[in-house]
JSON list of C-alpha atoms in Angstrom, two decimals:
[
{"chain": "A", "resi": 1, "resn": "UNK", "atom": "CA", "xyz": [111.91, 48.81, 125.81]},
{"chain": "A", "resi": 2, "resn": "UNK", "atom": "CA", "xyz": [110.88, 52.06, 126.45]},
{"chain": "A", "resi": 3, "resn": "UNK", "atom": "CA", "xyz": [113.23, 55.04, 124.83]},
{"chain": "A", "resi": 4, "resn": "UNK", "atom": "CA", "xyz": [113.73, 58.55, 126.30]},
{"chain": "A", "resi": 5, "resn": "UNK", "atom": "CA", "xyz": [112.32, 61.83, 124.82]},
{"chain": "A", "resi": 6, "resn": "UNK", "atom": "CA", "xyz": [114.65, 64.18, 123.48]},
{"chain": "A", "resi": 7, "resn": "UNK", "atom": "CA", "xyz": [114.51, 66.45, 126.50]},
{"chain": "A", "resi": 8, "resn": "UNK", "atom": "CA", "xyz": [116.01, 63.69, 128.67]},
{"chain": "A", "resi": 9, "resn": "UNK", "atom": "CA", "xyz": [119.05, 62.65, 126.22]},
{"chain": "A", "resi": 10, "resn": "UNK", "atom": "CA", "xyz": [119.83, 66.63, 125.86]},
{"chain": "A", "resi": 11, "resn": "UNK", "atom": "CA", "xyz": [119.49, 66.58, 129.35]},
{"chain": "A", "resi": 12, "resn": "UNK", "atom": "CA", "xyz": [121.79, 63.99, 129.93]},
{"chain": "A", "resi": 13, "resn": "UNK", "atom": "CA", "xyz": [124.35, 64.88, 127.55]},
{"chain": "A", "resi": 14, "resn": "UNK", "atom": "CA", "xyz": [124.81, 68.46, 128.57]},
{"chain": "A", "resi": 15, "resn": "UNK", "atom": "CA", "xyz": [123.61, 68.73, 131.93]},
{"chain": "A", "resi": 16, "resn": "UNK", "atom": "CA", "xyz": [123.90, 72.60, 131.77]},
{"chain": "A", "resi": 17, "resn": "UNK", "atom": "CA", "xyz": [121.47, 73.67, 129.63]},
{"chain": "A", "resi": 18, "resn": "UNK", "atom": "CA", "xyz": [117.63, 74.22, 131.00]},
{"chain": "A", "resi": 19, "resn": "UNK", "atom": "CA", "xyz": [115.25, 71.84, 129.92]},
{"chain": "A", "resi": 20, "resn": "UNK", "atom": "CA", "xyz": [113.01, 74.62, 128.32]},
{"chain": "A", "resi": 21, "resn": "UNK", "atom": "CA", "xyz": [115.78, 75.87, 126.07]},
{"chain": "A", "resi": 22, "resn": "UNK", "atom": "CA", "xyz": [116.14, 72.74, 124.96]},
{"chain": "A", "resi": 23, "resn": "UNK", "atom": "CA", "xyz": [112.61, 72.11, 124.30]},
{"chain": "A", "resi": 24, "resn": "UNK", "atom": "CA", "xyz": [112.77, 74.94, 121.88]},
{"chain": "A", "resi": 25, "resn": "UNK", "atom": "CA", "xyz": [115.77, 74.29, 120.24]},
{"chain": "A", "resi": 26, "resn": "UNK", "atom": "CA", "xyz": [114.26, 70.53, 119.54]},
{"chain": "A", "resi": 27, "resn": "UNK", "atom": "CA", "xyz": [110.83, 72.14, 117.99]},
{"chain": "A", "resi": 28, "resn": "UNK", "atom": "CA", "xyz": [113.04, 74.45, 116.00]},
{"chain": "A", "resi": 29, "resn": "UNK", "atom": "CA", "xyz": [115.03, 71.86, 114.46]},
{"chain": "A", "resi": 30, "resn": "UNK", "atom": "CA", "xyz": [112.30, 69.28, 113.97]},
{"chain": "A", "resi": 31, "resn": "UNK", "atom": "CA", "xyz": [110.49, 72.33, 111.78]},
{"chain": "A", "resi": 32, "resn": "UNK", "atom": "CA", "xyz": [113.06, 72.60, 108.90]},
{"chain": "A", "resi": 33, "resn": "UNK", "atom": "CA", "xyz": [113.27, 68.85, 108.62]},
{"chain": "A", "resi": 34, "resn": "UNK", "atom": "CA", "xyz": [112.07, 67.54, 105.42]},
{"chain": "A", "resi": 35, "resn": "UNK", "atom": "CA", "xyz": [108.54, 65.55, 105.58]},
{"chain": "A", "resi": 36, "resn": "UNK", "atom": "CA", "xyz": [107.43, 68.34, 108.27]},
{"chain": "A", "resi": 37, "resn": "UNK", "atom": "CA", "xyz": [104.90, 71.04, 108.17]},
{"chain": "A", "resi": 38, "resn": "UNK", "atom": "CA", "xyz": [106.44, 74.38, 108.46]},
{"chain": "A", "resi": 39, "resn": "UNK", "atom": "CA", "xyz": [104.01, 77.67, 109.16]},
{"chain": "A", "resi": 40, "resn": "UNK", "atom": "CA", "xyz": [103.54, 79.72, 106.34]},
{"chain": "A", "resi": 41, "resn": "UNK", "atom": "CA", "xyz": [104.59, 83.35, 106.14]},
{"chain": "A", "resi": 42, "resn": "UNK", "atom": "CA", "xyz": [101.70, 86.27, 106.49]},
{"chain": "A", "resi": 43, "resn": "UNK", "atom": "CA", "xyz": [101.03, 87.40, 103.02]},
{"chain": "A", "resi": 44, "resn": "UNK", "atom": "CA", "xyz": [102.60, 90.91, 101.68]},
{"chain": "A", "resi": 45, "resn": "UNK", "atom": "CA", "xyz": [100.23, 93.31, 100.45]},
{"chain": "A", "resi": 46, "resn": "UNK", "atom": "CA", "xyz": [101.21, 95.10, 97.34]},
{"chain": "A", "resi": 47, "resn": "UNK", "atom": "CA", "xyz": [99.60, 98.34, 95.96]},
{"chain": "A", "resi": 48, "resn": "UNK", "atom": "CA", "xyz": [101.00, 101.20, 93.64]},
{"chain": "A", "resi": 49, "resn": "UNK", "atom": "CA", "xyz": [101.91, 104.43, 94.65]},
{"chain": "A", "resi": 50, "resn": "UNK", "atom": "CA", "xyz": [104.07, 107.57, 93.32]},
{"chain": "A", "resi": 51, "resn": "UNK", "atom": "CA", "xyz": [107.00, 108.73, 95.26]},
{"chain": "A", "resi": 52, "resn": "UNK", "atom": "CA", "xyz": [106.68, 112.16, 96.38]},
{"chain": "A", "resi": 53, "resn": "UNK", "atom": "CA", "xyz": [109.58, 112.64, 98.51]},
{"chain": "A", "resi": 54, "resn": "UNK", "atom": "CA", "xyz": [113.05, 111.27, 98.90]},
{"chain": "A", "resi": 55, "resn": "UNK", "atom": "CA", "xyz": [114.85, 110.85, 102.34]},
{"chain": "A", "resi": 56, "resn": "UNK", "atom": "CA", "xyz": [118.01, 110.03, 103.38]},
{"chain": "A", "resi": 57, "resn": "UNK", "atom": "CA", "xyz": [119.20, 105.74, 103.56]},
{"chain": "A", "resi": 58, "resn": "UNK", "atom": "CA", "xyz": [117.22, 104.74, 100.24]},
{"chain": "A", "resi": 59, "resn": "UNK", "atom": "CA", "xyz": [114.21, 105.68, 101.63]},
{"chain": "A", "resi": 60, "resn": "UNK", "atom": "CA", "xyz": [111.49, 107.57, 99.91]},
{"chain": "A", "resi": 61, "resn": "UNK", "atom": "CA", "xyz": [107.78, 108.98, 101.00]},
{"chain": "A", "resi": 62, "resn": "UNK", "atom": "CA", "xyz": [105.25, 107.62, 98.70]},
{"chain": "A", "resi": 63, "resn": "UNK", "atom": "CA", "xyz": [101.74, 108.66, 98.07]},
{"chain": "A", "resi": 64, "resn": "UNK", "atom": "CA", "xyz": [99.58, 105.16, 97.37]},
{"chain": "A", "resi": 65, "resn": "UNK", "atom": "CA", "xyz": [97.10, 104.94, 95.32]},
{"chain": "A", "resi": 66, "resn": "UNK", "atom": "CA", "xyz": [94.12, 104.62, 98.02]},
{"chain": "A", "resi": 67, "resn": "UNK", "atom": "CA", "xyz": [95.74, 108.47, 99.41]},
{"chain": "A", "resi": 68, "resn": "UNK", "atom": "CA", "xyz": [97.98, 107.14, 102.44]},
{"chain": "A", "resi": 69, "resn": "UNK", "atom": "CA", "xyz": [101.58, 108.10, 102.99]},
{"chain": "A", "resi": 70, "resn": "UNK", "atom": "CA", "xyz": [104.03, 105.53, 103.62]},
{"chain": "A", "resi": 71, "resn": "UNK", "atom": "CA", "xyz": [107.84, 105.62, 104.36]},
{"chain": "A", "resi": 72, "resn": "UNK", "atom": "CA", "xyz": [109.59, 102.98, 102.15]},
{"chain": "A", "resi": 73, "resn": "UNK", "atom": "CA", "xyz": [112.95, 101.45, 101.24]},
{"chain": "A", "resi": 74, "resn": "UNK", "atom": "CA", "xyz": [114.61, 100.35, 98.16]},
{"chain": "A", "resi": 75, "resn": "UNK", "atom": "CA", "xyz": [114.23, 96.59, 97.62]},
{"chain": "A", "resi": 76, "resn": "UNK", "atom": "CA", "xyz": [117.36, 94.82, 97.75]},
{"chain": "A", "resi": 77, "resn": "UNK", "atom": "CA", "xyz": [117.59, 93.87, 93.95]},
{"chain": "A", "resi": 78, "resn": "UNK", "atom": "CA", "xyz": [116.94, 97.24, 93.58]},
{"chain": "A", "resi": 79, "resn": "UNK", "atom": "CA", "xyz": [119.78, 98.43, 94.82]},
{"chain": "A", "resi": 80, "resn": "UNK", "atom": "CA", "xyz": [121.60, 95.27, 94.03]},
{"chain": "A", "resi": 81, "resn": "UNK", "atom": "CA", "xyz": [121.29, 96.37, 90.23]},
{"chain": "A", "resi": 82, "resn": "UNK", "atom": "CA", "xyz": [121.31, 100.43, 91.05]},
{"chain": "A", "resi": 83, "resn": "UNK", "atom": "CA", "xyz": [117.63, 100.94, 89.51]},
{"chain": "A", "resi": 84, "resn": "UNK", "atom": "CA", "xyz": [116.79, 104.88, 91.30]},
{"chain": "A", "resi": 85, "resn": "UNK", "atom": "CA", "xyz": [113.84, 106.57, 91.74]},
{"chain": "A", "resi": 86, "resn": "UNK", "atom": "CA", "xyz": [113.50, 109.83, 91.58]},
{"chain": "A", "resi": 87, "resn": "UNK", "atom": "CA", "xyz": [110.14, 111.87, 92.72]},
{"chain": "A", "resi": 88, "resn": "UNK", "atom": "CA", "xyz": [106.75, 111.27, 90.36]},
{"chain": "A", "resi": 89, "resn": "UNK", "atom": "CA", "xyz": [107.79, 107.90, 89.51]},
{"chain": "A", "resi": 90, "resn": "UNK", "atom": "CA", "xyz": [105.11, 105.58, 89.53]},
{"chain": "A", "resi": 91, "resn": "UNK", "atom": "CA", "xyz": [106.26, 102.55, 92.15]},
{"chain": "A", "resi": 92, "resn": "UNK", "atom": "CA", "xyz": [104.74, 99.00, 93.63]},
{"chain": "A", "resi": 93, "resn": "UNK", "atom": "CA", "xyz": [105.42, 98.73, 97.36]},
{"chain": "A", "resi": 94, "resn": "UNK", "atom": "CA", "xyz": [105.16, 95.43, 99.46]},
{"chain": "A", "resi": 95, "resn": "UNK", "atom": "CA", "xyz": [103.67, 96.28, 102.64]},
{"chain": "A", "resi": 96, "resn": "UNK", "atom": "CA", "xyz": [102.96, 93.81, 106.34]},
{"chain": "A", "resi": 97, "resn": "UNK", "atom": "CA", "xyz": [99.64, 93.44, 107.51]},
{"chain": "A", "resi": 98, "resn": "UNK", "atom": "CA", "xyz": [101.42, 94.15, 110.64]},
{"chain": "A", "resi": 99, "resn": "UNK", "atom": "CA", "xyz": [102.98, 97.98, 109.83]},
{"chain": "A", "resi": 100, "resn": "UNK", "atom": "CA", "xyz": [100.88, 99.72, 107.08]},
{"chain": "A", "resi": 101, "resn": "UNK", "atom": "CA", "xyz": [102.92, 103.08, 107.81]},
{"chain": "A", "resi": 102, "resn": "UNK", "atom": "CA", "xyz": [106.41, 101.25, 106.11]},
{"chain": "A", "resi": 103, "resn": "UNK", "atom": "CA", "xyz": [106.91, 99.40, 103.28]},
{"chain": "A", "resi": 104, "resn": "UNK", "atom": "CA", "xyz": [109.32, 98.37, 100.17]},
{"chain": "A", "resi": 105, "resn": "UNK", "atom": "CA", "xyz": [109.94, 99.26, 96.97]},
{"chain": "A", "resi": 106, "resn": "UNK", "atom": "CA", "xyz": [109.96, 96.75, 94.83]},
{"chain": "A", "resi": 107, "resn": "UNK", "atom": "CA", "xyz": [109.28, 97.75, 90.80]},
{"chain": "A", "resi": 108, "resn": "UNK", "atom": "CA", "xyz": [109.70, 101.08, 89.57]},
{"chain": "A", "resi": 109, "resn": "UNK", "atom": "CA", "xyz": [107.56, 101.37, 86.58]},
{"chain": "A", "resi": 110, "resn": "UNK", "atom": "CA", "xyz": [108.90, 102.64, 83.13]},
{"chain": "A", "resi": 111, "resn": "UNK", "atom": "CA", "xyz": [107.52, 105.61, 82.03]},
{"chain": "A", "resi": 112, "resn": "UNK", "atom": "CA", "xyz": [106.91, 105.98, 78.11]},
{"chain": "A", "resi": 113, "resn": "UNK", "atom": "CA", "xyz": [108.79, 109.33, 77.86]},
{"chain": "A", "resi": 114, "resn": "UNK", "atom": "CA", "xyz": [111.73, 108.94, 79.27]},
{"chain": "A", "resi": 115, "resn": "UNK", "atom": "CA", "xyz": [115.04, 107.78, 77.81]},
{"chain": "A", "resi": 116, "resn": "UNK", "atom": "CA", "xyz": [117.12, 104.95, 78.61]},
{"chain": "A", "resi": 117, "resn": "UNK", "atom": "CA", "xyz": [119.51, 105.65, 81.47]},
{"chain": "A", "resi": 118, "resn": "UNK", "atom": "CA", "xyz": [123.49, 105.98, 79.70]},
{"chain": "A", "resi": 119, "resn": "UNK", "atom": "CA", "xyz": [125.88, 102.73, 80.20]},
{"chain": "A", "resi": 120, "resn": "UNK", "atom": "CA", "xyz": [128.14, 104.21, 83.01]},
{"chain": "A", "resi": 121, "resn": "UNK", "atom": "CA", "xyz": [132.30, 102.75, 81.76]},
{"chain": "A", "resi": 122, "resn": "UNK", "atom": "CA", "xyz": [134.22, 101.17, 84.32]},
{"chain": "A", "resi": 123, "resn": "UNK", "atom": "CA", "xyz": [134.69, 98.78, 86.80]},
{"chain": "A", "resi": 124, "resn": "UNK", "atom": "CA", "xyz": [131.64, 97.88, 88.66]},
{"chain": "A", "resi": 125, "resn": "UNK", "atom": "CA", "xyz": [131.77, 95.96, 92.13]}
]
């Protein structure tokens, strides 16, 4: 008995959708099942910088350690938990092999010096 490959059932069942398309949406599906390999993601750089300037949208210019200047954002958790960064703090960024010229903020490191921020009252969403 000899049993048809998945393009020819999808085929069959829904006669308007290309055969290519549905090549792709089988490979896509048969990648998140469990037992199966998935690719792995390209590894984030991370280095340490100091923000030197702060634009509009969360962003900030920051100076990194090895002298280049990126444009990054605030992390989401970051924001998520309203952690700011002001200019001359002392940051890690995560940066793409793919675009060294943008990156995230990620940790905001705690300078020795300066006090705890004041417990805002209130409702908080």
């Amino acid at each position: 008995m000899v049993l048809p490959n998945c393009e020819q059932v999808a085929q069959s069942r829904r006669p308007e959708i290309p055969a290519i398309l549905v090549k792709q949406l089988t490979d896509a599906t048969r990648r998140h099942r469990p037992g199966t390999r998935s690719l792995a993601k390209e590894e984030l750089l991370t280095v340490e910088g100091i923000i030197d300037e702060i634009l509009p949208d969360g962003r900030f210019g920051v100076m990194l350690d090895n002298e280049h200047r990126i444009i990054a954002y605030t992390a989401g958790k970051m924001r998520r938990f309203r952690i700011r960064s002001v200019v001359g703090d002392r940051v890690h960024v995560e940066m793409t092999p793919y675009d060294l010229s943008k990156g995230r903020v990620i940790f905001r490191e705690k300078v020795a010096g300066q006090p705890a921020g004041a417990r805002r009252r209130g409702y908080r969403r």
